[in-house]
mmCIF file of C-alpha atoms in Angstrom:
data_model
loop_
_atom_site.group_PDB
_atom_site.id
_atom_site.type_symbol
_atom_site.label_atom_id
_atom_site.label_comp_id
_atom_site.label_asym_id
_atom_site.label_seq_id
_atom_site.Cartn_x
_atom_site.Cartn_y
_atom_site.Cartn_z
ATOM 1 C CA UNK A 1 -5.302 -2.890 19.229
ATOM 2 C CA UNK A 2 -8.451 -4.613 18.097
ATOM 3 C CA UNK A 3 -8.193 -4.908 14.343
ATOM 4 C CA UNK A 4 -11.976 -5.459 13.870
ATOM 5 C CA UNK A 5 -13.108 -2.556 11.875
ATOM 6 C CA UNK A 6 -16.636 -1.412 11.034
ATOM 7 C CA UNK A 7 -18.098 -1.487 7.519
ATOM 8 C CA UNK A 8 -17.685 2.245 7.334
ATOM 9 C CA UNK A 9 -13.950 2.071 8.268
ATOM 10 C CA UNK A 10 -13.395 -0.753 5.742
ATOM 11 C CA UNK A 11 -15.098 1.250 3.013
ATOM 12 C CA UNK A 12 -12.813 4.290 3.982
ATOM 13 C CA UNK A 13 -9.674 2.230 3.924
ATOM 14 C CA UNK A 14 -10.622 0.614 0.725
ATOM 15 C CA UNK A 15 -11.382 4.128 -0.879
ATOM 16 C CA UNK A 16 -7.948 5.470 0.078
ATOM 17 C CA UNK A 17 -6.103 2.305 -1.143
ATOM 18 C CA UNK A 18 -7.969 2.559 -4.496
ATOM 19 C CA UNK A 19 -7.143 6.252 -4.578
ATOM 20 C CA UNK A 20 -3.414 5.534 -4.080
ATOM 21 C CA UNK A 21 -3.658 2.662 -6.738
ATOM 22 C CA UNK A 22 -5.135 5.195 -9.264
ATOM 23 C CA UNK A 23 -2.318 7.806 -8.560
ATOM 24 C CA UNK A 24 -0.122 8.548 -11.446
ATOM 25 C CA UNK A 25 3.159 6.783 -11.869
ATOM 26 C CA UNK A 26 5.118 9.894 -10.996
ATOM 27 C CA UNK A 27 3.297 10.268 -7.717
ATOM 28 C CA UNK A 28 4.056 6.549 -6.713
ATOM 29 C CA UNK A 29 7.611 6.801 -7.729
ATOM 30 C CA UNK A 30 8.521 10.434 -7.005
ATOM 31 C CA UNK A 31 6.502 10.884 -3.915
ATOM 32 C CA UNK A 32 6.295 7.229 -2.627
ATOM 33 C CA UNK A 33 8.518 8.144 0.312
ATOM 34 C CA UNK A 34 6.113 11.047 1.314
ATOM 35 C CA UNK A 35 3.216 8.603 0.933
ATOM 36 C CA UNK A 36 4.964 6.066 3.185
ATOM 37 C CA UNK A 37 5.656 8.971 5.687
ATOM 38 C CA UNK A 38 2.137 10.031 5.655
ATOM 39 C CA UNK A 39 0.867 6.532 6.343
ATOM 40 C CA UNK A 40 3.228 5.746 9.200
ATOM 41 C CA UNK A 41 3.435 9.348 10.734
ATOM 42 C CA UNK A 42 2.567 8.120 14.268
ATOM 43 C CA UNK A 43 5.464 5.793 14.853
ATOM 44 C CA UNK A 44 4.572 5.124 18.470
ATOM 45 C CA UNK A 45 1.157 3.869 17.404
ATOM 46 C CA UNK A 46 2.772 1.492 14.863
ATOM 47 C CA UNK A 47 5.321 0.385 17.405
ATOM 48 C CA UNK A 48 2.640 -0.199 19.998
ATOM 49 C CA UNK A 49 0.752 -2.463 17.518
ATOM 50 C CA UNK A 50 3.544 -4.889 16.750
ATOM 51 C CA UNK A 51 5.739 -2.991 14.234
ATOM 52 C CA UNK A 52 8.830 -2.463 16.259
ATOM 53 C CA UNK A 53 11.477 -2.589 13.586
ATOM 54 C CA UNK A 54 10.397 0.803 12.058
ATOM 55 C CA UNK A 55 13.122 1.073 9.483
ATOM 56 C CA UNK A 56 12.139 -2.356 8.075
ATOM 57 C CA UNK A 57 8.495 -1.314 8.034
ATOM 58 C CA UNK A 58 9.334 1.943 6.178
ATOM 59 C CA UNK A 59 11.478 0.215 3.652
ATOM 60 C CA UNK A 60 9.092 -2.540 3.072
ATOM 61 C CA UNK A 61 6.061 -0.107 2.813
ATOM 62 C CA UNK A 62 8.009 2.032 0.544
ATOM 63 C CA UNK A 63 9.006 -0.803 -1.670
ATOM 64 C CA UNK A 64 5.338 -1.977 -1.856
ATOM 65 C CA UNK A 65 4.114 1.598 -2.910
ATOM 66 C CA UNK A 66 6.704 1.598 -5.557
ATOM 67 C CA UNK A 67 5.708 -1.782 -6.869
ATOM 68 C CA UNK A 68 2.193 -0.524 -7.310
ATOM 69 C CA UNK A 69 3.348 0.928 -10.592
ATOM 70 C CA UNK A 70 4.139 -2.482 -12.084
ATOM 71 C CA UNK A 71 0.793 -3.912 -10.731
ATOM 72 C CA UNK A 72 -1.075 -0.952 -12.213
ATOM 73 C CA UNK A 73 0.197 -1.984 -15.733
ATOM 74 C CA UNK A 74 -0.537 -5.680 -15.308
ATOM 75 C CA UNK A 75 -3.997 -4.955 -13.834
ATOM 76 C CA UNK A 76 -4.870 -2.323 -16.222
ATOM 77 C CA UNK A 77 -5.553 0.496 -13.561
ATOM 78 C CA UNK A 78 -5.586 3.897 -15.080
ATOM 79 C CA UNK A 79 -3.649 6.997 -13.751
ATOM 80 C CA UNK A 80 -6.640 9.130 -12.571
ATOM 81 C CA UNK A 81 -5.213 10.926 -9.605
ATOM 82 C CA UNK A 82 -2.410 13.304 -10.686
ATOM 83 C CA UNK A 83 -2.325 15.722 -7.736
ATOM 84 C CA UNK A 84 -0.022 14.426 -5.047
ATOM 85 C CA UNK A 85 -1.445 16.825 -2.399
ATOM 86 C CA UNK A 86 -4.966 15.233 -2.855
ATOM 87 C CA UNK A 87 -3.368 11.719 -2.327
ATOM 88 C CA UNK A 88 -1.764 13.106 0.885
ATOM 89 C CA UNK A 89 -4.971 14.663 1.970
ATOM 90 C CA UNK A 90 -6.921 11.348 1.454
ATOM 91 C CA UNK A 91 -4.346 9.432 3.673
ATOM 92 C CA UNK A 92 -4.348 12.163 6.345
ATOM 93 C CA UNK A 93 -8.150 11.835 6.653
ATOM 94 C CA UNK A 94 -7.660 8.105 8.139
ATOM 95 C CA UNK A 95 -7.312 7.550 11.749
ATOM 96 C CA UNK A 96 -3.930 5.941 13.033
ATOM 97 C CA UNK A 97 -5.789 2.623 13.199
ATOM 98 C CA UNK A 98 -6.942 3.040 9.603
ATOM 99 C CA UNK A 99 -3.542 3.854 8.479
ATOM 100 C CA UNK A 100 -2.170 0.772 10.201
ATOM 101 C CA UNK A 101 -4.605 -1.344 8.287
ATOM 102 C CA UNK A 102 -3.936 0.414 5.032
ATOM 103 C CA UNK A 103 -0.246 -0.128 5.438
ATOM 104 C CA UNK A 104 -0.803 -3.801 6.144
ATOM 105 C CA UNK A 105 -3.164 -4.021 3.066
ATOM 106 C CA UNK A 106 -0.464 -2.413 0.770
ATOM 107 C CA UNK A 107 2.165 -4.819 2.056
ATOM 108 C CA UNK A 108 -0.148 -7.903 1.625
ATOM 109 C CA UNK A 109 -1.015 -6.669 -1.980
ATOM 110 C CA UNK A 110 2.788 -6.476 -2.664
ATOM 111 C CA UNK A 111 3.399 -9.944 -1.169
ATOM 112 C CA UNK A 112 0.489 -11.410 -3.019
ATOM 113 C CA UNK A 113 1.644 -9.794 -6.377
ATOM 114 C CA UNK A 114 5.180 -11.254 -5.775
ATOM 115 C CA UNK A 115 3.663 -14.700 -5.172
ATOM 116 C CA UNK A 116 1.453 -14.431 -8.338
ATOM 117 C CA UNK A 117 4.723 -13.471 -10.232
ATOM 118 C CA UNK A 118 6.681 -16.411 -8.817
ATOM 119 C CA UNK A 119 3.827 -18.707 -9.788
ATOM 120 C CA UNK A 120 3.683 -17.451 -13.358
ATOM 121 C CA UNK A 121 7.450 -17.849 -13.745
ATOM 122 C CA UNK A 122 7.268 -21.376 -12.212
ATOM 123 C CA UNK A 123 4.595 -22.365 -14.731
ATOM 124 C CA UNK A 124 6.588 -20.757 -17.684
ATOM 125 C CA UNK A 125 9.522 -22.971 -16.848
ATOM 126 C CA UNK A 126 7.517 -26.061 -16.823
ATOM 127 C CA UNK A 127 6.808 -26.292 -13.159
ATOM 128 C CA UNK A 128 3.211 -27.023 -13.554
ATOM 129 C CA UNK A 129 3.871 -30.641 -14.944
#
């Protein structure tokens, strides 16, 4: 798949990602598995585009979605969206290509947050000398 996207697609993906980030803690924790399922609903499309180990992808994306709760606290993001059905609706408005890119963005955000956390810990314990 060509992962080049139009400006409109990028804005749409960013809007849904922001919408997920603003979801309440209970949605991210209690319904994170449903959000994961909504994003990676078309397993064949994901497999055809390089995500062959579906269980690993599902686990990793679910972990990334759950970790958004901690990141929201750190980044000061407010719980604006409290209706899980609206979150699911926003996700389902995306094409398979957009969902794939959204999943990769959420995972990259998770990885970046982990690296940032490790760097802070490294600096706290004198690693910056």
